[in-house]
Coordinates of C-alpha atoms in Angstrom, one line a residue:
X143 CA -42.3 30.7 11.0
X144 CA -44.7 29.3 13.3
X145 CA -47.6 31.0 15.0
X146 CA -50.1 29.9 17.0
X147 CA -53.7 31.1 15.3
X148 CA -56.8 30.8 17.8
X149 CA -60.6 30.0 16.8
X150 CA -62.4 33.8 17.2
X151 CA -66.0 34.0 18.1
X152 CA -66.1 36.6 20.2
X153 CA -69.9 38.2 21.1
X154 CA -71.6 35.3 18.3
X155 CA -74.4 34.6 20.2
X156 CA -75.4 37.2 21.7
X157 CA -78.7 37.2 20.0
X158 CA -79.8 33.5 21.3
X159 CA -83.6 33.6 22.0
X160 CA -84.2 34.4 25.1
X161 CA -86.5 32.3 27.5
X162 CA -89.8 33.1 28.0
X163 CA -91.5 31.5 31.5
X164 CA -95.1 31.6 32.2
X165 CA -95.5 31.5 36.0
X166 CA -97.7 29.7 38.0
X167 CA -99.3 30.8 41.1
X168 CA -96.8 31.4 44.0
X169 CA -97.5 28.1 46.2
X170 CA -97.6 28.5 50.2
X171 CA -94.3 28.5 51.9
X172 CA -92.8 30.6 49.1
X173 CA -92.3 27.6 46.9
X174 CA -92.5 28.7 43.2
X175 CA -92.3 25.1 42.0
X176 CA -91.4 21.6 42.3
X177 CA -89.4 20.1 39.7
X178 CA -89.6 16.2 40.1
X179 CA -88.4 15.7 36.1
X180 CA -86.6 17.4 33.2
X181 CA -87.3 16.8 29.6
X182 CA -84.7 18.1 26.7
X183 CA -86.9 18.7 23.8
X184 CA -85.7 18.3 20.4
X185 CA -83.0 16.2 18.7
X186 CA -79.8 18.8 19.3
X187 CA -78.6 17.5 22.4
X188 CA -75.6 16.4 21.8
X189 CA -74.6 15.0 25.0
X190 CA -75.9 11.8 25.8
X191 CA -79.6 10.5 27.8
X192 CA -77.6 9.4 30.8
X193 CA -75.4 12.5 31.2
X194 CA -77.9 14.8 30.7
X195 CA -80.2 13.0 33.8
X196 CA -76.7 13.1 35.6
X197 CA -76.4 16.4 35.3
X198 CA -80.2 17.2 35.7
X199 CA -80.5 15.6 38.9
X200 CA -78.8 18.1 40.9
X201 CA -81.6 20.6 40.1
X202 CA -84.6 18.9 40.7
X203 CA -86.7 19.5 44.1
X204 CA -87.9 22.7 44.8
X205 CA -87.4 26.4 43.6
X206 CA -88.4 29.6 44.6
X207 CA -87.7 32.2 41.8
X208 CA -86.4 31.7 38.0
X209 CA -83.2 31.9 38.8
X210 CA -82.7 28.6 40.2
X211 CA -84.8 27.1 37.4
X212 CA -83.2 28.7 34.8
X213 CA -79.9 27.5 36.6
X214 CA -80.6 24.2 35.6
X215 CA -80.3 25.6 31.5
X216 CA -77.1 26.9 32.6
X217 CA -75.7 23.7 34.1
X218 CA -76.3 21.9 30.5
X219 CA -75.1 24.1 28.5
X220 CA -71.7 24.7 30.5
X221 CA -71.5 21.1 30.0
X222 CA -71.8 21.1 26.4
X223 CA -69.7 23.6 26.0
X224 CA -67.0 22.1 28.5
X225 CA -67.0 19.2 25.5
X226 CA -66.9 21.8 22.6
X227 CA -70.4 22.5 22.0
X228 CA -69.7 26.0 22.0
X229 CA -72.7 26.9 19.6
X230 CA -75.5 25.3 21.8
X231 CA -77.9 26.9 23.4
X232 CA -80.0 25.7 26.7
X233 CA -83.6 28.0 27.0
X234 CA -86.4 27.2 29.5
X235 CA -89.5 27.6 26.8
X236 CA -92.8 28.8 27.8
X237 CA -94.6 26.4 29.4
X238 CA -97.3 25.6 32.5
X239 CA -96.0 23.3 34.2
X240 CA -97.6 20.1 35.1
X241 CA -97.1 17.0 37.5
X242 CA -93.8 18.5 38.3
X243 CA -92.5 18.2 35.1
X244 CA -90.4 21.1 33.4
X245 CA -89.2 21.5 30.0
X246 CA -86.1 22.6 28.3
X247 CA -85.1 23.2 24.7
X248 CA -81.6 23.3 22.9
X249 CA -81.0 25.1 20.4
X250 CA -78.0 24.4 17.6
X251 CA -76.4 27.3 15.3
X252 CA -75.4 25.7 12.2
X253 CA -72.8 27.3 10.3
X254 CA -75.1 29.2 7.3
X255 CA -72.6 30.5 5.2
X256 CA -68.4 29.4 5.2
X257 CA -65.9 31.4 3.1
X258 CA -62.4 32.0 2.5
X259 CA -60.2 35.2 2.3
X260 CA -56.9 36.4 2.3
X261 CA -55.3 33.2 0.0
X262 CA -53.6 33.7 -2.8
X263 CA -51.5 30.9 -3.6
X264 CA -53.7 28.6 -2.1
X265 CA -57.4 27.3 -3.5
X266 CA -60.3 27.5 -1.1
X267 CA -60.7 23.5 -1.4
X268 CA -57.2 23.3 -0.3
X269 CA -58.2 25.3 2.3
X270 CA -61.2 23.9 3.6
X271 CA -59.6 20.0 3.4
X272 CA -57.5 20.7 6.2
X273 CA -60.6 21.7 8.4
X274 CA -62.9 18.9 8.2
X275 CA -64.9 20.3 11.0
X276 CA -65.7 22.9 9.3
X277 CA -68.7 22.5 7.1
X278 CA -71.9 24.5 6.0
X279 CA -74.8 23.6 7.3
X280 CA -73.4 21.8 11.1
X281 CA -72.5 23.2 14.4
X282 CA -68.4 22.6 14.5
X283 CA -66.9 21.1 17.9
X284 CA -64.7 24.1 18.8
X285 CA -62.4 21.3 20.9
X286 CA -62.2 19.5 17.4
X287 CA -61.7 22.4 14.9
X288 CA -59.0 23.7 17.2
X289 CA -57.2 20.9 17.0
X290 CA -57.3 20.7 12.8
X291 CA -56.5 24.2 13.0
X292 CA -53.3 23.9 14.9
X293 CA -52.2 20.9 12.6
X294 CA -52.9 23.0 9.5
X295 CA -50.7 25.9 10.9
X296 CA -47.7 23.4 11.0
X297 CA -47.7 23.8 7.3
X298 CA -44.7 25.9 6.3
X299 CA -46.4 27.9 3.8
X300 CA -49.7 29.0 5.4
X301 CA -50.9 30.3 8.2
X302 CA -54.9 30.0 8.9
X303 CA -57.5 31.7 11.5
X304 CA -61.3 31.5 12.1
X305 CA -63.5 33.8 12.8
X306 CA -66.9 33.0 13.5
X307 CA -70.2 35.2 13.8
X308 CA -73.6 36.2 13.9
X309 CA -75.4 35.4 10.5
X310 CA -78.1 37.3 8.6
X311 CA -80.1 34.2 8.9
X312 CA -81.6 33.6 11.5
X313 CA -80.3 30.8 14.4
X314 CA -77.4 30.5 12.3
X315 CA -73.5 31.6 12.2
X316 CA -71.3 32.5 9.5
X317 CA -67.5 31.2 9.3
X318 CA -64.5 33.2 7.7
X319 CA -61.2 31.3 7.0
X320 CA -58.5 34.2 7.0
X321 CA -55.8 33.0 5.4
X322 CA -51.6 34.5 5.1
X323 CA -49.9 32.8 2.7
X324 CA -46.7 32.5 0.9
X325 CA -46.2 31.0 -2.9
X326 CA -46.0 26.7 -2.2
X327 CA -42.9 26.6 -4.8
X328 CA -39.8 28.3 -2.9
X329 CA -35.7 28.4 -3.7
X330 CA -33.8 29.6 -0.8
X331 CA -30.5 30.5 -0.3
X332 CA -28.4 30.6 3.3
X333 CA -25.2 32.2 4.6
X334 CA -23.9 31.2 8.0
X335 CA -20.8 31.5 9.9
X336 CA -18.0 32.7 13.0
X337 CA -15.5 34.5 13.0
X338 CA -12.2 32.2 13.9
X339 CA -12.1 30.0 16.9
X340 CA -9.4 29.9 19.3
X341 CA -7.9 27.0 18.4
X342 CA -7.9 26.8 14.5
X343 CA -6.7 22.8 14.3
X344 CA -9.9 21.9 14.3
X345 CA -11.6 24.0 11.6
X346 CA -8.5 25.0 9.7
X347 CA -9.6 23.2 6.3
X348 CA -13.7 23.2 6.5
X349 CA -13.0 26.9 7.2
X350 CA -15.8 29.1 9.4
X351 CA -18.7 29.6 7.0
X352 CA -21.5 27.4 5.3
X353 CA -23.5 28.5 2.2
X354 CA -26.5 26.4 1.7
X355 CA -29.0 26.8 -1.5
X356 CA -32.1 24.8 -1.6
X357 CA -35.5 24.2 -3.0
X358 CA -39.0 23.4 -1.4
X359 CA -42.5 22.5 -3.3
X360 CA -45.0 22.4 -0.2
X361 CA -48.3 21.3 -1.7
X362 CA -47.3 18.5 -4.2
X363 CA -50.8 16.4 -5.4
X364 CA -52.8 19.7 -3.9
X365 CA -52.5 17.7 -0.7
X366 CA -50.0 19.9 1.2
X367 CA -46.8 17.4 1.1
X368 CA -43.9 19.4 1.4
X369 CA -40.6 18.2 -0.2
X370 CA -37.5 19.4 0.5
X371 CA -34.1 19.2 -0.6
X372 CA -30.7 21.1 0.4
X373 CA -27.0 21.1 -0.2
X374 CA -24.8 22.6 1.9
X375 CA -20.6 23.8 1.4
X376 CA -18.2 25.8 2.7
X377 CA -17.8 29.0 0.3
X378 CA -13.6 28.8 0.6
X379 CA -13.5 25.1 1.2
X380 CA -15.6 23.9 -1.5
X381 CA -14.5 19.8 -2.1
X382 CA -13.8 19.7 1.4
X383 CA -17.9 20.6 2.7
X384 CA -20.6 18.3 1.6
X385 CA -23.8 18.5 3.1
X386 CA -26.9 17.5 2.0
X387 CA -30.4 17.1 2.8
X388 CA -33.9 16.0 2.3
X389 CA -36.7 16.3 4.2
X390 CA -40.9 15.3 3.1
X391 CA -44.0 16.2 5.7
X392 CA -47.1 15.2 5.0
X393 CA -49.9 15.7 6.9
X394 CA -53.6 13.7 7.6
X395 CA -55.6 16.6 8.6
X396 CA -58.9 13.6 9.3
X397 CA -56.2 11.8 11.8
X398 CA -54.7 14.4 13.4
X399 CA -51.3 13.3 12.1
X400 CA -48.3 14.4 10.4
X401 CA -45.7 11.9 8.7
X402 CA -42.0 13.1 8.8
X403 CA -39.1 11.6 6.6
X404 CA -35.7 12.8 6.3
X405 CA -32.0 11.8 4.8
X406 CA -28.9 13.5 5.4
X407 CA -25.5 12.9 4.6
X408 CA -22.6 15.1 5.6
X409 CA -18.7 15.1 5.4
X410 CA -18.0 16.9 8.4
X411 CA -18.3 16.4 12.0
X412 CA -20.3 19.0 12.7
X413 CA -22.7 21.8 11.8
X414 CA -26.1 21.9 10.7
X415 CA -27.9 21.1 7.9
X416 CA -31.1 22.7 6.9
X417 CA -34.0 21.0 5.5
X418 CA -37.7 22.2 5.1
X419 CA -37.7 24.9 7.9
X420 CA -36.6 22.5 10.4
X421 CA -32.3 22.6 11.6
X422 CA -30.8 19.0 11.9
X423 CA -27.9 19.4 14.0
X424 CA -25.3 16.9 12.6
X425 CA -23.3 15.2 15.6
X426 CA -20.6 13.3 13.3
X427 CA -19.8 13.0 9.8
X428 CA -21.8 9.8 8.2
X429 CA -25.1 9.0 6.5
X430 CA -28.3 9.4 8.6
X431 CA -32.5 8.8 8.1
X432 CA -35.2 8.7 9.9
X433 CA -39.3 8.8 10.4
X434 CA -41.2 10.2 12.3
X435 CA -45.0 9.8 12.8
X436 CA -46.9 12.3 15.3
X437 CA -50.2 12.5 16.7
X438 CA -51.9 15.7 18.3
X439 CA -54.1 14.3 21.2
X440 CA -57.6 16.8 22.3
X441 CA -56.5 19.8 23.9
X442 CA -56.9 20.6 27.5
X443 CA -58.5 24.2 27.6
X444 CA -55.9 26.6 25.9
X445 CA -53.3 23.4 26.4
X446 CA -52.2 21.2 23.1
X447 CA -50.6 18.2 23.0
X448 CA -49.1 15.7 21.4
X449 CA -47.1 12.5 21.3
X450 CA -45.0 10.9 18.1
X451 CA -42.8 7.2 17.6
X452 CA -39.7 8.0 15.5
X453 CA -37.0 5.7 14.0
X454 CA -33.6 6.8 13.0
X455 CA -30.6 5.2 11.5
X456 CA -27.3 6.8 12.1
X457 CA -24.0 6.0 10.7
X458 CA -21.2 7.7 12.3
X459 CA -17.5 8.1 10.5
X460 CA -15.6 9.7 12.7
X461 CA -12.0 10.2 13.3
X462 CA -12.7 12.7 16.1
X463 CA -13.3 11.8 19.4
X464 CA -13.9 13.7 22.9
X465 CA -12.6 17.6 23.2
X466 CA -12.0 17.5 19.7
X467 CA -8.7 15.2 20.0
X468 CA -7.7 13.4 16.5
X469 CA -8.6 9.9 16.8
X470 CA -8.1 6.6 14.2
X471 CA -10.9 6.7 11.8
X472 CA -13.2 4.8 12.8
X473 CA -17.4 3.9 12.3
X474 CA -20.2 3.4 14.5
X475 CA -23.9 3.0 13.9
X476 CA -27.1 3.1 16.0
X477 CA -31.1 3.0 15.2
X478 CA -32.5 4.6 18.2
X479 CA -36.2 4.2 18.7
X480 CA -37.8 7.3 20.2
X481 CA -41.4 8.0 22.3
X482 CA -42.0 11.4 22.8
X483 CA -44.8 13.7 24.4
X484 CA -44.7 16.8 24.0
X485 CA -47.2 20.2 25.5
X486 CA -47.7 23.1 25.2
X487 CA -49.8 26.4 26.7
X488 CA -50.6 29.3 24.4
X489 CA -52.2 32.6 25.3
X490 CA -51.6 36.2 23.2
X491 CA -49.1 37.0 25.7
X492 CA -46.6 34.0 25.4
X493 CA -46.2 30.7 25.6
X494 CA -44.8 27.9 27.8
X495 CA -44.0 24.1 26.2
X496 CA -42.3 20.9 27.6
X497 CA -41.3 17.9 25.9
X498 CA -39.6 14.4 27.5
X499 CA -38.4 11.9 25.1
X500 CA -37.3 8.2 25.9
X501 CA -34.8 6.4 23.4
X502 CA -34.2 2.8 23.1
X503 CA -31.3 1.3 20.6
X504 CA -32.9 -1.2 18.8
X505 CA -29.8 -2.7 17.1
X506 CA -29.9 -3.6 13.4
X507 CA -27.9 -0.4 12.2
X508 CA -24.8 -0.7 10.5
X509 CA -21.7 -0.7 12.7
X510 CA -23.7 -1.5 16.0
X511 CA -21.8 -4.5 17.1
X512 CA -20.3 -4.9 20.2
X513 CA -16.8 -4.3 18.2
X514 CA -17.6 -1.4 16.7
X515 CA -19.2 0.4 19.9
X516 CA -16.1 -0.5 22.2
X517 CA -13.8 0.8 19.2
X518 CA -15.8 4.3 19.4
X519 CA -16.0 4.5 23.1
X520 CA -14.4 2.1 26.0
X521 CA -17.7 0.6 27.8
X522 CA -20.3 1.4 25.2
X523 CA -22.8 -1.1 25.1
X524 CA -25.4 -1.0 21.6
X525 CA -28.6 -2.2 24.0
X526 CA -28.3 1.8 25.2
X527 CA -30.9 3.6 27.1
X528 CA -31.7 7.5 27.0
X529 CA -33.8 10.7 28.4
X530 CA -34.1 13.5 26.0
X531 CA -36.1 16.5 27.3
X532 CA -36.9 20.4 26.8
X533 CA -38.5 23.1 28.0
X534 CA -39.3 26.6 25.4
X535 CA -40.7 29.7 27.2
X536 CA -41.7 32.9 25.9
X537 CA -43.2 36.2 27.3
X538 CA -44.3 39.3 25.4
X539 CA -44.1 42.8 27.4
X540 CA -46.1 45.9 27.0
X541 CA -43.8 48.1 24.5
X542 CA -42.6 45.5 22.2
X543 CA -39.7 43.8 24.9
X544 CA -39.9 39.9 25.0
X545 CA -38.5 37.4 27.1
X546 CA -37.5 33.7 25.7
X547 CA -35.8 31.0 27.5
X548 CA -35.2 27.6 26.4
X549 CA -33.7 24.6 28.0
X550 CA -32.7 21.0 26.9
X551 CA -31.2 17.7 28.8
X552 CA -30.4 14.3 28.3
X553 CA -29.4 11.7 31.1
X554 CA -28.5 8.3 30.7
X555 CA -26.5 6.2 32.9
X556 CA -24.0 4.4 30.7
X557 CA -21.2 5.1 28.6
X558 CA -22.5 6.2 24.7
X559 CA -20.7 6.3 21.8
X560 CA -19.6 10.1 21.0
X561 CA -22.6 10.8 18.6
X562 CA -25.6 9.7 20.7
X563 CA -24.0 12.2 23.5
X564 CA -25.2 15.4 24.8
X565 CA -23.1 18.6 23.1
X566 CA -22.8 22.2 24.0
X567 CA -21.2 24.3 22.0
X568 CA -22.2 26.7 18.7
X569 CA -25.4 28.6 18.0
X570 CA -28.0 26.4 19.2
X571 CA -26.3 26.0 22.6
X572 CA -23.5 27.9 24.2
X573 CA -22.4 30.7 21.7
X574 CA -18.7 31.5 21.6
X575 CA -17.9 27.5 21.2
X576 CA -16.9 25.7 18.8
X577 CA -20.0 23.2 17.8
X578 CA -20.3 20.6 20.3
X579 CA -17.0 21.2 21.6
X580 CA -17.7 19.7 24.8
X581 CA -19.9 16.4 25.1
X582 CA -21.4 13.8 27.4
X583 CA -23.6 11.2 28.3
X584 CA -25.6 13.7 30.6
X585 CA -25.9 17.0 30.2
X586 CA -28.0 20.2 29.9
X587 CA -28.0 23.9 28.0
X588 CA -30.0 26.8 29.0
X589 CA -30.2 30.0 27.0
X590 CA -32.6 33.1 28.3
X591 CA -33.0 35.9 25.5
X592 CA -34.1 39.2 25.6
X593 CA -35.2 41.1 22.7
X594 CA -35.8 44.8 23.1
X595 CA -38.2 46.9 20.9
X596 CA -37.6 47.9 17.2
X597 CA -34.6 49.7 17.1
X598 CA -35.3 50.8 13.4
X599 CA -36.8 49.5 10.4
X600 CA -37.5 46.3 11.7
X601 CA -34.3 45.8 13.1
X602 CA -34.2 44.0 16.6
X603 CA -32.0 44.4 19.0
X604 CA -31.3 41.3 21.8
X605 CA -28.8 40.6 25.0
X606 CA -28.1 36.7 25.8
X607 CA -26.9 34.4 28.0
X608 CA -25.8 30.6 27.6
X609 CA -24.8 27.7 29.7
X610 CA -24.4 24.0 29.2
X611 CA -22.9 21.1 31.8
X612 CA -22.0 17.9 30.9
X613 CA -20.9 14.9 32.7
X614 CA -19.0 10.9 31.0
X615 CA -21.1 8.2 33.3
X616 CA -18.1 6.2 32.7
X617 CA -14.6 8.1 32.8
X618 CA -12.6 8.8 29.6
X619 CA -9.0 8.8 30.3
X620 CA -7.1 12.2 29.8
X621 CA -10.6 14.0 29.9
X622 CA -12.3 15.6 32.5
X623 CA -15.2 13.4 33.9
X624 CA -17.5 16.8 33.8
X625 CA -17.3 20.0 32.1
X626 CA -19.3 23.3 31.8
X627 CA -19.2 26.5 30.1
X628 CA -21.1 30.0 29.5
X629 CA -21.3 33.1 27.3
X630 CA -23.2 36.7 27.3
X631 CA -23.5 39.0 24.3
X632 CA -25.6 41.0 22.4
X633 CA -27.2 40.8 19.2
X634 CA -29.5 41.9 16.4
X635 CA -32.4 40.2 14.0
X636 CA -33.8 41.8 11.2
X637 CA -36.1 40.2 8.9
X638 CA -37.6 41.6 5.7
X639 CA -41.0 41.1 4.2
X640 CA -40.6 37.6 5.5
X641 CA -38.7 36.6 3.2
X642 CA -35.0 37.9 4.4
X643 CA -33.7 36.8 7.8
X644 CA -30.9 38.1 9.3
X645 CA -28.7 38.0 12.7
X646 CA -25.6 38.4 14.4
X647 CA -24.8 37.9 18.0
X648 CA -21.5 38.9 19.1
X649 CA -20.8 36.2 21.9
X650 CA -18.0 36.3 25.5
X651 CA -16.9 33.5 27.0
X652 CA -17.9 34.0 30.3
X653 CA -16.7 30.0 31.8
X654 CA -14.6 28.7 28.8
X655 CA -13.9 24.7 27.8
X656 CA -10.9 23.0 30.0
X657 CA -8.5 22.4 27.3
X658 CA -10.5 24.1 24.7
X659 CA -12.0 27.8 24.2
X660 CA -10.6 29.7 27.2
X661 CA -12.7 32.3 29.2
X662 CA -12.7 35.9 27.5
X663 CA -12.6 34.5 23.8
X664 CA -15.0 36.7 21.6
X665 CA -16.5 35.2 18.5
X666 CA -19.3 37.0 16.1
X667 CA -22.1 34.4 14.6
X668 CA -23.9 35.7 12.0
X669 CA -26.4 34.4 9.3
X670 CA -28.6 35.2 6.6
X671 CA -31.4 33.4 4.8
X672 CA -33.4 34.2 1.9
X673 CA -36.1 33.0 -0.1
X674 CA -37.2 33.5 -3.4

């Protein structure tokens, strides 16, 4: 689960001291006074001497009434709170002016008292750590504690909020951390599966369903690491299915950063192994790590963002090639070195995110010779390029309807080898397909969702629709240079004291696969995932 949990501080300071201005005599012309310099009293400023004279200078000359005096107040403070100062105050004091000068005072609200509530599984200290901004006795930078708080909410067993207010002491706030959580020691246990594909050669002795039983501690040294292992096998087809995975996330809430690490190993060419919340699709059968390091840069008004360098080694055994076709066993490597950035916008309503993702091959991998790459795929070259991107959408109607769309692409303009290609196909793509049954060095999916309102006890009902397009840069004999394909169905989700997760979606091939799932094939995913 992830949510997106905002800092609250609605109405706090409503009770700032108001200004008190002593006028002097109304001069002729109607001029009440002229300002020819501002001085900020007291040491809360927090902006600096030059960009408080920059924005000062704008304002000095002459006024006729209090408003445009106290305008001047009203210019600092938006600036402060433009940088996060949201709990700074700008008042014009009472004074008498003299030789043109005029003062202002700021005024700081320090957080007086800072509690925690709602935790149960959780100590407050653990709390607290990941919210360094957060302390008794200082005024936080919302821009700043925003950020900490989204990085805390990555955690897969917590979920944190703020809410800030008027204290009983006076000039000062108070600060509740509300916290939902879930016991940091879980087993789960998955169920996943189709009913039979159109053509069974492919899947006849893996079989159509994947039980997977892990374990996850996510606050190992009370410093929220989360570990994570997995194993994975087909209930019918049990020494034929060998999946397994582990996954560790560990987060520097002072750095803004989160360290990913993660090994997998699987016997089959495809599927999907889980691993600590997160689904790694496998493209081939083979061994595969990676890291992952990511950074969340300052927020943009209600926009985050973020950008992360991963390294991943993947070795490919594979004695299936392009639409599925039975090839000579074979192995391939590659160690692709990724950049991404990644945003997002949040607002109660929905949400809107983009990410765009270059990949270099850095050699080094096992099996990334020039042999090896020209065995796996005629005019693969190991030096290979990519662009991975994605766009997630979602939209929340008035009586409980949503709207969700998401989008992914790659484009390259070479040949790759078969598991550094762009799929379609199976539940995270086009439903109806076989996974990745159709594949190439470009390529794009789109799926748009639309979940109705509760149907009964919790039980959601959803219609779909999927499309993916791919396209071979370089043409693979006695394969189509380009292929696309699309389904429609409906669906249900039901999920039980958040700790039972099921769905179905019943899928129709709408554009089938040339030479693979025809148009009009029906196929039922399902799944079902508990922890305990």
């Amino acid at each position: 689960m992830r949510h997106t949990c905002a800092v609250v501080a609605g109405a706090v300071l409503a009770f700032a001291t108001t200004a008190v201005f002593s006028q002097p005599s109304q001069a002729p012309g109607g001029v009440l006074l002229e300002i020819k310099r501002f001085v900020v009293e007291g040491d809360a400023n927090p902006l600096s001497q030059q960009e408080t004279d920059a924005i000062l200078a704008r304002h000095l000359g002459t006024h006729k009434s209090l408003d445009t005096i106290e305008a001047a107040a009203r210019a600092l403070e938006d600036a402060m709170r433009e940088q996060g100062y949201s709990f700074h105050r700008v008042i014009v004091p009472a004074q008498r002016p003299a030789a043109g000068e005029l003062r202002l005072r700021v005024l700081r609200f320090n957080i007086a008292q800072l509690t925690v509530s709602g935790n149960q599984n959780f100590s407050n200290e653990n709390i607290l750590r990941a919210l360094p901004e957060l302390q008794a006795g200082q005024s936080p930078d919302v821009r700043e504690l925003s950020r900490q708080l989204a990085l805390a909410n990555e955690h897969p067993a917590k979920r944190l909020s703020i809410q800030i207010k008027e204290s009983q002491k006076r000039d000062h706030l108070d600060a509740e951390v509300k916290v939902r959580d879930v016991p940091a020691m879980q087993t789960f246990v998955g169920l996943s599966g189709h009913t039979r594909d159109h053509d069974n050669t492919i899947n006849r002795n893996t079989g159509y369903t994947r039980l997977t039983v892990g374990h996850q501690q996510s606050n190992l040294f009370d410093r929220d690491h989360a570990a994570t292992v997995a194993y994975t096998t087909s209930p019918d087809h049990l020494d034929d299915v060998k999946q397994i995975g582990a996954f560790y996330w560990l987060p520097l809430y002072g750095y803004h950063t989160t360290l990913n690490a993660y090994w997998t190993y699987s016997d089959v060419d495809t599927g999907t192994v889980g691993v600590g919340g997160q689904n790694f699709d496998v493209s081939g059968r083979g061994e595969f790590w990676g890291l992952r390091g990511t950074y969340a840069l300052p927020k943009l008004g209600l926009v985050s963002q973020n950008v992360s360098l991963a390294l991943d080694d993947r070795y490919f055994k594979s004695d299936v090639g392009f639409q599925g076709i039975a090839l000579p066993s074979s192995v391939v490597g590659s160690r692709p070195l990724s950049l991404r950035y990644a945003v997002q916008h949040a607002q109660a309503e929905g949400s809107i995110g983009a990410q765009v993702e270059y990949v270099h091959n850095l050699r080094g991998a096992r099996a990334d010779d020039d042999l090896a790459y020209s065995t796996a795929r005629v005019g693969a070259d190991p030096n290979w390029n990519a662009w991975r991107y994605g766009i997630d959408a979602s939209y929340s109607f008035s009586g409980g309807w949503n709207l969700s769309g998401r989008f992914r692409g790659q484009y390259a303009d070479e040949a790759l080898i078969p598991g550094e290609q762009f799929g379609v196909g199976g539940t995270s793509s086009v439903r109806g397909l076989r996974d990745r049954e159709t594949t190439g060095d470009r390529g794009h999916s789109f799926t748009a969702e639309l979940q109705t309102p509760e149907l009964y006890a919790g039980i959601v009902p959803f219609v779909f629709f999927d499309y993916g397009s791919v396209k071979h840069v370089v043409p693979v004999v006695g394969v189509d240079s380009s292929n696309s394909a699309s389904s429609v169905g409906v669906g249900l989700k039901w999920n039980w004291q958040r700790k039972l997760e099921v769905s179905a979606a019943l899928a129709n091939v709408v554009d089938g696969v040339a030479g693979g799932t025809p148009q009009g094939h029906v196929k039922l995913h399902f799944s079902a995932f508990y922890r305990f």
